[in-house]
Amino acid sequence: MTDFTPWPDDLAQRYRQKGYWLDAPLTRGLETQARARPEACAIRCGARAISYGALDRMATALARRLLARGLRPGDTALVQLPNRAEFFVTFLALLKAGITPVNALFSHRALELRSYAEQLRPRLLIAARSHPLFHDDRFAAELRARSDRLALCLYLDDPDPAQDLAAWAAPDGAEDGGAEDGGAEDAGPLPRIDPGAVAFFQLSGGSTGTPKLIPRTHADYDYSIRASAEICALTPDTVFLCALPAPHNYVLSSPGALGVFHAGGTVVMAPTPEPQLCFELIARHRVTMVALVPSAVGLWLEAVRGGLAAPESLALLQVGGASFAEALARQVPELLGCALQQVFGMAEGLVNYTRLDDPPERIFTTQGRPISPDDEIRVRDATGRDCAPGETGQLWVRGPYTFRGYFRSPAQNAAAFDAEGFYHSGDLVQRDAAGYLRVVGRVKDQINRGGEKIAAEEIEALLLRHPEVMQAALVSEPDPRLGERSCACLVLRQPLRPVVLRRHLIAAGVADYKLPDRFAFLDAMPLTPVGKIDKRALRAAILPAADAPQPTP
Ligand code: J2J
């Protein structure tokens, strides 16, 4: 079992030589700004404005206190926080302490958190009292039973200072700005961080039964952030609206909040991408840039069509995470009065951008080209032959910030990587002569529900646990707002109402976005010649029903 699959030496050397991988930790960007411009505003969150100096002091104080409490570099942490400044304070603190977190999405529930805890056996839990699982201590006790190492639980908004995250992150003598040697009194210096080591685990959208973890190193992630910040021309004047879940790879690193910290700009926290609320934040803080998924852009366009004034200060709107209809793309500059950038990325690594100076046609019709000259892209047909420009094929990739293996998943790794170390992304793309990609479909068994990824196998396995379910297949069907929604196709032993199946899944602790939008009941599954469920035929069989009004369960 390997926790982390390194890049081969020759490539690692090349990435260092070319200046992609620096000899610096992932906190480099923040720490540089904190030294150079301590008073500049790093984060706006509600009524709070947090400067670079303050952010660095809080992260340092938290890191020192954790180490003083007996946590050690190399320990792992399970973190689940909402879109609040404390998410970044915590993330940066753990990086400084050399503690390797997984940042769960706030929408994740018991099933996902249990899986992360079982895989990482964390020594530290940082969660929010506002999350239904952490209103009381019962679920934390369950996690403790699953991770025998779990030694410390801290909570956002806990009335008891002994376990209140903000209290743990309060710098000593915060006023004077000289906390560098004052934080957490008797704690020693922070550890030296190996830039080649795993900084944190990113979440995979997955296509298998259990959620997979993606080890990301300090050096590889920092490169993707620096290069992204440059491509997107971030400056200290950038004001970025963080309206998607903060741990998501897109809004964290493409260039995301960490890119903004690198450039010395300001991150404005938004709880959701809801237009009314976001437009107010944009106006109040003169936001210049936002990253959205297509369904959110759809809502923003509708809001403006409905009479809401388009935000004035907004200069760049990024769209990514799922397919964005060309017709909508064309409306963005017109209705929202800002430039559009398409972003096609993945938590596993590779990120593509349309460039700011690309001709509009290219921005409207492609999902961009890779960040790095050393991103090696292969577009292969089903027989493994290289596709000609414009032909549809599977996207394979390796490069200076694309991972080499999931955490402790030998079987999955054997399937996802080839002998040359190319990651088979499961996306179907077309590449044009200039190297720009168009995403046209996928071969992985995943549903992309408005940017939220659902591994079909995970939900099928849960449905099959119900005694009346004989066969289960989760497939996508078109949805006007989300792009895709999920439909659970079932062969039952005896009739069941959808509400019973929904309750069954909720009881299993699955995140809401993974609950099937619809259930379809069949007498038998269409099968492929080798006897597997034929999802293509299944989709076609249920499709006519998709347009009919759906009875609510
Ligand atoms: C179509 N499909 C897309 C796009 C991602 C930046 C942006 C997005 C993600 C992300 C990310 C798409 N058009 N523009 O990590 O850094 C689908 C593909 C891809 C999968 C990855 C980033 N942009 N997708 O969405 O790990 O199928 O990352 O393989 O959540 O989303 O999902 P995820």
XYZ file of C-alpha atoms and ligand atoms in Angstrom:
586
model
C 0.000 0.000 0.000
C 1.428 3.362 -0.989
C 0.320 6.591 0.621
C 1.913 8.689 -2.079
C 3.235 7.753 -5.493
C 6.182 10.018 -6.365
C 7.059 11.276 -9.821
C 9.977 9.402 -11.420
C 13.361 11.019 -10.687
C 14.051 12.229 -14.226
C 10.755 14.100 -14.437
C 11.036 15.458 -10.899
C 14.467 16.793 -11.764
C 13.132 18.389 -14.938
C 10.256 20.069 -13.074
C 12.716 21.498 -10.566
C 15.206 22.586 -13.216
C 12.547 24.390 -15.179
C 11.544 26.318 -12.084
C 8.109 24.762 -11.740
C 8.820 23.143 -8.399
C 10.348 25.606 -5.966
C 12.157 24.808 -2.777
C 9.319 26.324 -0.764
C 6.187 25.220 1.064
C 2.624 25.883 -0.072
C 2.369 28.722 2.462
C 5.019 30.611 0.470
C 2.549 33.006 -1.191
C 0.835 34.020 2.024
C 4.089 34.357 3.959
C 5.665 36.499 1.245
C 2.700 38.888 1.276
C 2.576 38.937 5.078
C 6.179 40.099 5.108
C 5.932 42.567 2.234
C 2.439 44.007 2.776
C 1.199 43.004 6.241
C -1.553 45.645 6.258
C -3.091 44.649 2.902
C -6.485 42.956 3.133
C -6.359 39.207 2.535
C -9.914 38.134 3.414
C -13.274 39.768 3.864
C -15.731 37.581 5.720
C -18.991 39.089 6.927
C -18.048 42.315 8.706
C -14.434 41.238 9.206
C -11.450 42.367 7.152
C -8.376 40.237 7.823
C -4.985 41.540 6.758
C -2.143 39.378 5.459
C -0.255 40.024 8.672
C -3.225 38.953 10.791
C -3.940 35.878 8.672
C -0.340 34.747 8.985
C -0.319 35.381 12.743
C -3.530 33.441 13.266
C -2.296 30.501 11.196
C 1.029 30.533 13.044
C -0.667 30.696 16.454
C -2.937 27.778 15.608
C -0.039 25.733 14.209
C 2.055 26.323 17.339
C -0.768 25.458 19.716
C -1.491 22.229 17.843
C 2.156 21.225 18.061
C 2.293 22.257 21.724
C -0.695 19.973 22.306
C 1.300 17.028 20.993
C 0.315 16.891 17.333
C 3.254 16.084 15.099
C 4.297 16.827 11.520
C 3.132 13.865 9.467
C -0.143 13.546 11.393
C -3.368 13.756 9.402
C -6.481 15.851 10.017
C -10.111 15.714 8.979
C -11.440 19.230 8.366
C -14.961 20.288 7.494
C -15.658 24.025 7.529
C -18.100 26.323 5.740
C -17.101 29.310 3.575
C -15.653 31.354 6.386
C -12.216 32.904 6.900
C -11.449 30.147 9.432
C -11.235 27.671 6.572
C -8.090 29.424 5.314
C -6.679 30.089 8.792
C -6.995 26.354 9.471
C -5.643 25.197 6.132
C -2.600 27.471 6.355
C -1.998 26.505 10.007
C -2.000 22.800 9.183
C 0.385 23.378 6.274
C 2.728 25.282 8.589
C 2.576 22.499 11.180
C 3.180 19.800 8.570
C -0.176 18.206 9.466
C -1.827 16.783 6.357
C -5.555 17.511 6.124
C -8.387 16.410 3.939
C -10.859 19.269 3.562
C -14.319 17.722 3.300
C -17.061 19.682 1.581
C -19.605 21.224 3.947
C -22.309 19.270 2.101
C -20.644 15.980 3.038
C -22.400 13.830 5.590
C -21.639 10.799 7.731
C -20.866 8.440 4.850
C -18.185 10.645 3.328
C -16.628 11.697 6.647
C -16.506 8.107 7.880
C -14.727 7.076 4.722
C -12.114 9.844 5.060
C -11.598 9.032 8.737
C -11.147 5.347 7.978
C -8.657 6.020 5.210
C -6.559 8.674 6.982
C -7.047 7.739 10.659
C -6.704 11.420 11.588
C -5.339 12.623 14.919
C -7.212 15.903 14.578
C -10.792 16.835 13.700
C -11.741 20.425 12.919
C -15.437 20.905 12.202
C -18.285 23.396 12.652
C -20.958 23.344 15.347
C -23.367 24.650 12.697
C -23.104 21.367 10.749
C -25.917 18.912 11.606
C -23.398 16.148 12.391
C -21.565 18.298 14.938
C -24.412 19.941 16.859
C -23.478 17.528 19.627
C -20.530 15.198 20.243
C -22.115 11.927 19.143
C -20.718 11.786 15.635
C -17.275 12.886 16.811
C -17.371 9.963 19.253
C -18.213 7.652 16.372
C -15.297 9.018 14.358
C -13.044 8.481 17.368
C -14.093 4.843 17.356
C -13.167 4.611 13.670
C -9.885 6.444 14.011
C -8.177 5.163 17.135
C -5.650 7.958 16.724
C -8.149 10.836 16.974
C -6.831 12.893 19.890
C -8.194 16.411 19.466
C -11.475 17.923 18.194
C -11.845 21.670 17.637
C -15.013 23.386 16.466
C -15.914 26.588 14.722
C -18.262 28.505 17.062
C -17.926 26.337 20.148
C -18.958 28.078 23.378
C -16.101 26.361 25.250
C -12.803 28.195 24.582
C -10.924 24.933 25.192
C -12.244 23.590 21.896
C -13.212 26.768 20.043
C -11.266 27.090 16.803
C -11.147 30.908 16.924
C -9.692 30.818 20.448
C -7.020 28.377 19.298
C -6.157 30.681 16.393
C -6.137 33.928 18.381
C -2.618 35.347 18.198
C -1.085 36.363 21.538
C -0.672 40.122 21.666
C -2.490 40.348 18.341
C -2.542 44.145 18.546
C 1.201 44.760 18.246
C 1.727 42.607 15.176
C 4.797 40.998 16.688
C 3.395 37.535 17.318
C 6.152 35.799 15.382
C 7.831 34.755 18.593
C 4.920 35.331 20.953
C 2.323 32.853 19.671
C 1.592 29.821 21.820
C 4.259 30.796 24.330
C 6.297 27.690 25.025
C 5.974 26.021 21.622
C 9.182 25.561 19.703
C 9.798 26.725 16.140
C 7.575 25.498 13.349
C 8.925 22.452 11.506
C 10.854 22.681 8.271
C 8.533 21.577 5.488
C 9.766 19.305 2.705
C 8.291 20.825 -0.490
C 8.219 17.364 -2.062
C 5.991 15.997 0.700
C 2.213 15.692 0.613
C 0.660 18.992 1.721
C -2.953 17.832 1.815
C -5.419 15.429 0.262
C -7.744 16.706 -2.426
C -11.105 15.029 -3.020
C -11.736 13.000 -6.137
C -15.093 13.193 -7.893
C -14.596 9.480 -8.245
C -16.240 6.715 -10.176
C -15.766 3.903 -7.667
C -17.574 2.687 -4.559
C -15.721 4.781 -1.988
C -14.463 8.381 -2.172
C -10.788 8.465 -3.182
C -8.136 10.821 -1.834
C -5.614 12.621 -4.021
C -2.260 13.416 -2.423
C -1.057 16.881 -3.530
C 2.478 17.987 -2.700
C 3.547 21.481 -1.644
C 5.663 21.971 -4.749
C 3.224 20.656 -7.345
C 0.213 22.528 -5.980
C 2.153 25.745 -5.519
C 3.267 25.586 -9.149
C -0.288 25.199 -10.420
C -1.307 28.198 -8.306
C 1.559 30.501 -9.373
C 1.128 29.654 -13.016
C -2.667 30.056 -12.794
C -2.326 33.457 -11.122
C -0.121 34.567 -13.994
C -2.472 33.240 -16.692
C -5.371 35.072 -15.032
C -3.260 38.237 -14.545
C -3.982 38.493 -10.823
C -2.575 41.556 -9.027
C -2.810 43.094 -5.550
C -5.925 44.870 -6.882
C -7.734 41.592 -7.577
C -10.833 41.136 -5.423
C -12.025 37.540 -5.780
C -15.450 36.269 -4.766
C -15.227 32.796 -3.228
C -18.806 31.623 -3.792
C -18.248 27.903 -4.417
C -17.318 25.518 -1.588
C -13.881 26.752 -0.498
C -12.140 23.328 -0.440
C -13.045 22.614 -4.064
C -9.936 22.469 -6.230
C -11.320 25.026 -8.686
C -12.005 27.832 -6.232
C -8.975 26.941 -4.102
C -6.344 26.818 -6.824
C -7.486 27.767 -10.323
C -6.187 30.350 -9.436
C -8.726 30.572 -6.645
C -8.133 31.877 -3.164
C -4.559 30.570 -2.972
C -3.773 32.269 -6.291
C -5.149 35.517 -4.897
C -3.017 35.153 -1.750
C 0.017 34.583 -3.980
C -0.754 37.821 -5.844
C -1.610 39.797 -2.696
C -5.253 40.479 -3.604
C -8.399 40.084 -1.498
C -10.700 37.068 -1.142
C -14.345 37.865 -0.324
C -16.220 34.956 1.247
C -19.759 34.253 0.010
C -21.867 31.508 1.609
C -23.491 30.477 -1.712
C -23.410 31.597 -5.363
C -26.991 32.931 -5.092
C -27.130 36.046 -7.351
C -28.888 38.591 -5.118
C -26.490 37.944 -2.250
C -23.407 37.805 -4.497
C -24.298 40.978 -6.403
C -24.545 42.816 -3.079
C -21.137 41.520 -1.977
C -19.668 42.439 -5.354
C -20.995 45.993 -5.119
C -19.946 46.438 -1.486
C -16.374 45.181 -1.918
C -15.759 46.140 -5.562
C -15.203 42.489 -6.520
C -13.324 42.084 -9.812
C -13.376 38.326 -10.356
C -15.493 35.269 -9.620
C -15.299 31.528 -10.304
C -18.627 29.794 -10.937
C -20.066 26.527 -12.186
C -22.385 26.685 -15.229
C -25.612 26.305 -13.231
C -24.681 29.347 -11.115
C -23.834 31.403 -14.211
C -27.295 30.435 -15.493
C -28.851 31.863 -12.326
C -26.810 35.069 -12.611
C -27.881 35.550 -16.227
C -31.519 34.957 -15.295
C -31.247 37.450 -12.456
C -29.963 40.157 -14.801
C -32.640 39.329 -17.361
C -35.136 39.601 -14.516
C -34.039 43.175 -13.808
C -31.228 42.863 -11.244
C -28.472 45.342 -12.150
C -25.329 43.628 -13.457
C -22.394 44.025 -11.074
C -20.277 46.958 -12.216
C -16.835 46.188 -10.847
C -16.746 42.601 -12.131
C -14.081 42.269 -14.826
C -13.685 38.481 -15.176
C -16.088 35.604 -14.745
C -14.627 32.097 -14.793
C -16.845 29.162 -15.644
C -15.831 25.554 -15.106
C -16.529 22.254 -13.387
C -19.101 21.097 -15.934
C -20.041 21.689 -19.562
C -21.153 25.230 -20.300
C -23.523 25.705 -23.233
C -22.068 27.867 -25.977
C -25.309 29.867 -26.192
C -24.953 30.869 -22.536
C -21.250 31.630 -22.948
C -22.095 34.214 -25.589
C -24.490 35.962 -23.202
C -21.950 36.494 -20.419
C -20.102 39.559 -21.758
C -23.333 41.004 -23.086
C -25.495 40.631 -19.982
C -22.958 40.638 -17.159
C -20.645 43.180 -18.756
C -17.449 41.255 -18.002
C -14.953 39.001 -19.736
C -15.460 35.225 -19.712
C -12.839 32.568 -19.077
C -13.525 28.847 -19.420
C -11.715 26.551 -17.006
C -11.517 22.793 -17.400
C -9.719 21.250 -14.461
C -9.661 18.300 -12.126
C -8.650 17.782 -8.507
C -6.202 15.158 -9.798
C -4.149 17.903 -11.446
C -4.460 19.139 -15.034
C -6.118 22.532 -15.460
C -6.903 24.231 -18.776
C -7.808 27.870 -19.302
C -8.900 29.970 -22.227
C -6.443 32.850 -22.181
C -7.538 36.416 -21.468
C -6.363 37.576 -24.904
C -7.873 34.680 -26.860
C -10.327 35.675 -29.599
C -13.954 35.601 -28.347
C -14.857 32.632 -30.574
C -12.224 30.507 -28.874
C -13.429 31.585 -25.436
C -17.042 30.779 -26.309
C -16.359 27.414 -27.931
C -13.433 25.740 -26.100
C -12.471 24.837 -22.542
C -8.967 26.198 -22.947
C -5.476 24.753 -23.071
C -3.193 23.423 -20.324
C -1.343 25.598 -17.831
C 2.124 24.219 -18.464
C 4.330 23.601 -21.503
C 5.207 20.357 -19.708
C 1.633 19.132 -19.396
C 1.766 16.103 -21.678
C -1.666 15.527 -23.183
C -2.729 12.491 -25.154
C -6.051 12.175 -26.893
C -6.538 8.495 -27.742
C -9.322 6.559 -29.398
C -10.686 3.309 -27.972
C -7.897 1.304 -29.650
C -5.184 3.509 -28.137
C -4.430 5.336 -31.411
C -3.634 9.079 -31.341
C -6.598 11.137 -32.481
C -6.225 13.709 -35.242
C -7.152 17.325 -34.397
C -10.918 17.593 -33.944
C -11.430 13.859 -33.419
C -13.024 12.682 -30.183
C -10.867 10.622 -27.858
C -10.024 9.928 -24.230
C -7.881 12.430 -22.382
C -4.695 11.082 -20.815
C -2.296 13.369 -18.993
C 0.897 13.548 -17.012
C 2.804 16.610 -15.915
C 4.296 18.748 -13.162
C 1.087 19.054 -11.114
C -0.864 15.942 -12.092
C -0.822 13.301 -9.363
C 0.666 9.815 -9.769
C -1.638 7.740 -7.583
C -4.623 7.807 -5.248
C -4.009 7.301 -1.533
C -3.819 3.578 -0.733
C -5.784 2.414 -3.759
C -3.604 -0.062 -5.659
C -6.469 -1.544 -7.684
C -7.830 1.854 -8.653
C -4.334 3.084 -9.531
C -3.691 0.085 -11.751
C -6.814 1.008 -13.703
C -6.345 4.803 -13.773
C -2.667 4.959 -14.817
C -0.747 3.384 -17.681
C 2.825 2.120 -17.641
C 4.142 5.548 -18.647
C 2.421 7.242 -15.727
C -0.324 8.903 -17.735
C -3.506 9.465 -15.752
C -6.570 8.385 -17.717
C -8.997 11.144 -16.792
C -12.136 9.466 -18.117
C -13.045 12.599 -20.092
C -13.839 12.541 -23.801
C -12.318 15.537 -25.532
C -11.456 17.004 -28.893
C -8.179 18.862 -29.300
C -7.763 21.432 -32.043
C -4.572 22.219 -33.928
C -3.706 24.995 -31.439
C -3.934 22.558 -28.496
C -7.267 23.854 -27.151
C -9.591 21.219 -25.694
C -13.330 20.767 -25.932
C -14.972 18.464 -23.407
C -17.600 16.437 -25.259
C -18.410 13.596 -22.871
C -16.918 11.042 -20.517
C -16.241 7.332 -20.217
C -16.020 7.324 -16.399
C -19.138 6.185 -14.588
C -19.837 9.526 -12.990
C -22.690 12.020 -12.997
C -21.773 15.699 -13.136
C -24.686 17.349 -11.385
C -24.086 21.054 -11.924
C -20.378 20.604 -11.150
C -20.958 18.272 -8.192
C -19.620 14.840 -9.062
C -21.448 11.644 -8.153
C -19.744 8.251 -8.507
C -22.504 5.980 -9.826
C -21.029 2.895 -8.157
C -21.118 4.473 -4.701
C -24.879 5.121 -4.861
C -25.637 1.811 -6.580
C -23.882 -0.071 -3.771
C -25.964 1.780 -1.174
C -29.208 1.105 -3.049
C -28.328 -2.591 -3.314
C -28.129 -2.753 0.471
C -31.921 -2.324 0.564
C -33.454 -5.815 0.825
C -36.046 -5.176 -1.916
C -33.529 -3.908 -4.484
C -32.346 -6.585 -6.920
C -30.471 -4.446 -9.416
C -29.477 -0.783 -9.393
C -27.940 1.560 -11.940
C -27.466 5.298 -11.534
C -27.469 7.207 -14.822
C -27.547 10.845 -15.849
C -30.361 12.563 -17.656
C -30.455 16.083 -19.051
C -31.554 18.879 -16.740
C -32.189 22.401 -17.997
C -30.601 24.070 -14.961
C -27.984 21.605 -13.690
C -26.919 20.239 -17.056
C -27.289 16.722 -15.702
C -29.280 15.191 -12.911
C -29.263 11.649 -11.576
C -31.804 8.922 -12.128
C -31.670 5.674 -10.146
C -32.927 2.799 -12.291
C -34.017 -0.151 -10.191
C -35.303 -3.681 -10.517
C -37.202 -4.442 -7.315
C -38.417 -7.633 -5.640
C -41.630 -5.857 -4.772
C -42.874 -2.318 -5.397
C -41.469 0.491 -3.212
C -42.213 4.185 -3.141
C -39.322 6.517 -4.019
C -39.585 8.151 -0.600
C -38.640 4.835 1.042
C -35.515 4.620 -1.088
C -34.599 8.235 -0.408
C -34.945 7.605 3.319
C -32.786 4.523 2.963
C -30.020 6.621 1.370
C -30.367 9.450 3.893
C -30.085 6.913 6.708
C -26.868 5.641 5.108
C -25.510 9.179 5.624
C -24.984 10.207 2.036
C -24.589 13.882 1.037
C -27.803 15.480 -0.284
C -26.436 16.195 -3.749
C -25.907 12.459 -4.262
C -29.567 11.606 -3.633
C -31.144 10.541 -6.948
C -33.277 13.280 -8.489
C -35.571 10.594 -9.846
C -36.246 6.871 -9.534
C -37.231 4.725 -12.507
C -38.515 1.203 -11.955
C -37.918 -1.486 -14.558
C -38.838 -5.145 -14.984
C -35.348 -5.968 -16.205
C -32.082 -4.178 -17.011
C -30.833 -3.983 -20.581
C -27.548 -5.909 -20.714
C -24.418 -5.677 -22.827
C -23.219 -8.800 -24.700
C -20.959 -9.650 -21.732
C -23.893 -9.366 -19.341
C -23.147 -6.012 -17.687
C -25.868 -3.404 -17.273
C -25.988 -1.409 -20.508
C -26.181 2.166 -19.240
C -26.315 3.655 -22.694
C -29.416 1.600 -23.519
C -30.800 2.328 -20.080
C -30.436 6.070 -20.571
C -32.214 5.813 -23.910
C -34.965 3.692 -22.366
C -35.740 6.144 -19.571
C -35.137 9.326 -21.536
C -38.678 9.931 -22.863
C -39.907 9.948 -19.290
C -37.400 12.646 -18.412
C -39.483 15.304 -20.129
C -42.719 14.278 -18.456
C -43.603 16.033 -15.187
C -42.141 14.177 -12.232
C -44.314 13.162 -9.316
C -42.636 14.289 -6.130
C -42.056 11.376 -3.779
C -16.743 20.206 -18.848
N -16.410 19.359 -17.851
C -15.608 19.825 -16.880
C -15.482 21.995 -17.977
C -14.351 20.135 -15.132
C -10.833 23.889 -12.181
C -12.071 23.737 -12.776
C -12.839 22.597 -12.507
C -12.378 21.616 -11.629
C -13.222 20.426 -11.362
C -11.123 21.787 -11.037
C -15.111 21.150 -16.884
N -16.293 21.479 -18.924
N -15.066 23.269 -18.071
O -10.600 20.872 -10.200
O -9.139 23.057 -10.717
C -15.382 17.850 -15.353
C -14.482 16.850 -16.065
C -13.343 16.682 -15.080
C -14.076 16.739 -13.756
C -13.189 17.133 -12.602
C -10.354 22.927 -11.308
N -14.337 21.302 -15.798
N -15.114 19.240 -15.766
O -14.378 20.370 -11.756
O -12.250 17.209 -9.664
O -15.189 15.641 -16.194
O -12.620 19.411 -10.673
O -12.632 15.472 -15.229
O -14.475 18.379 -9.297
O -15.089 17.732 -13.973
O -13.967 17.405 -11.469
P -13.314 18.056 -10.171
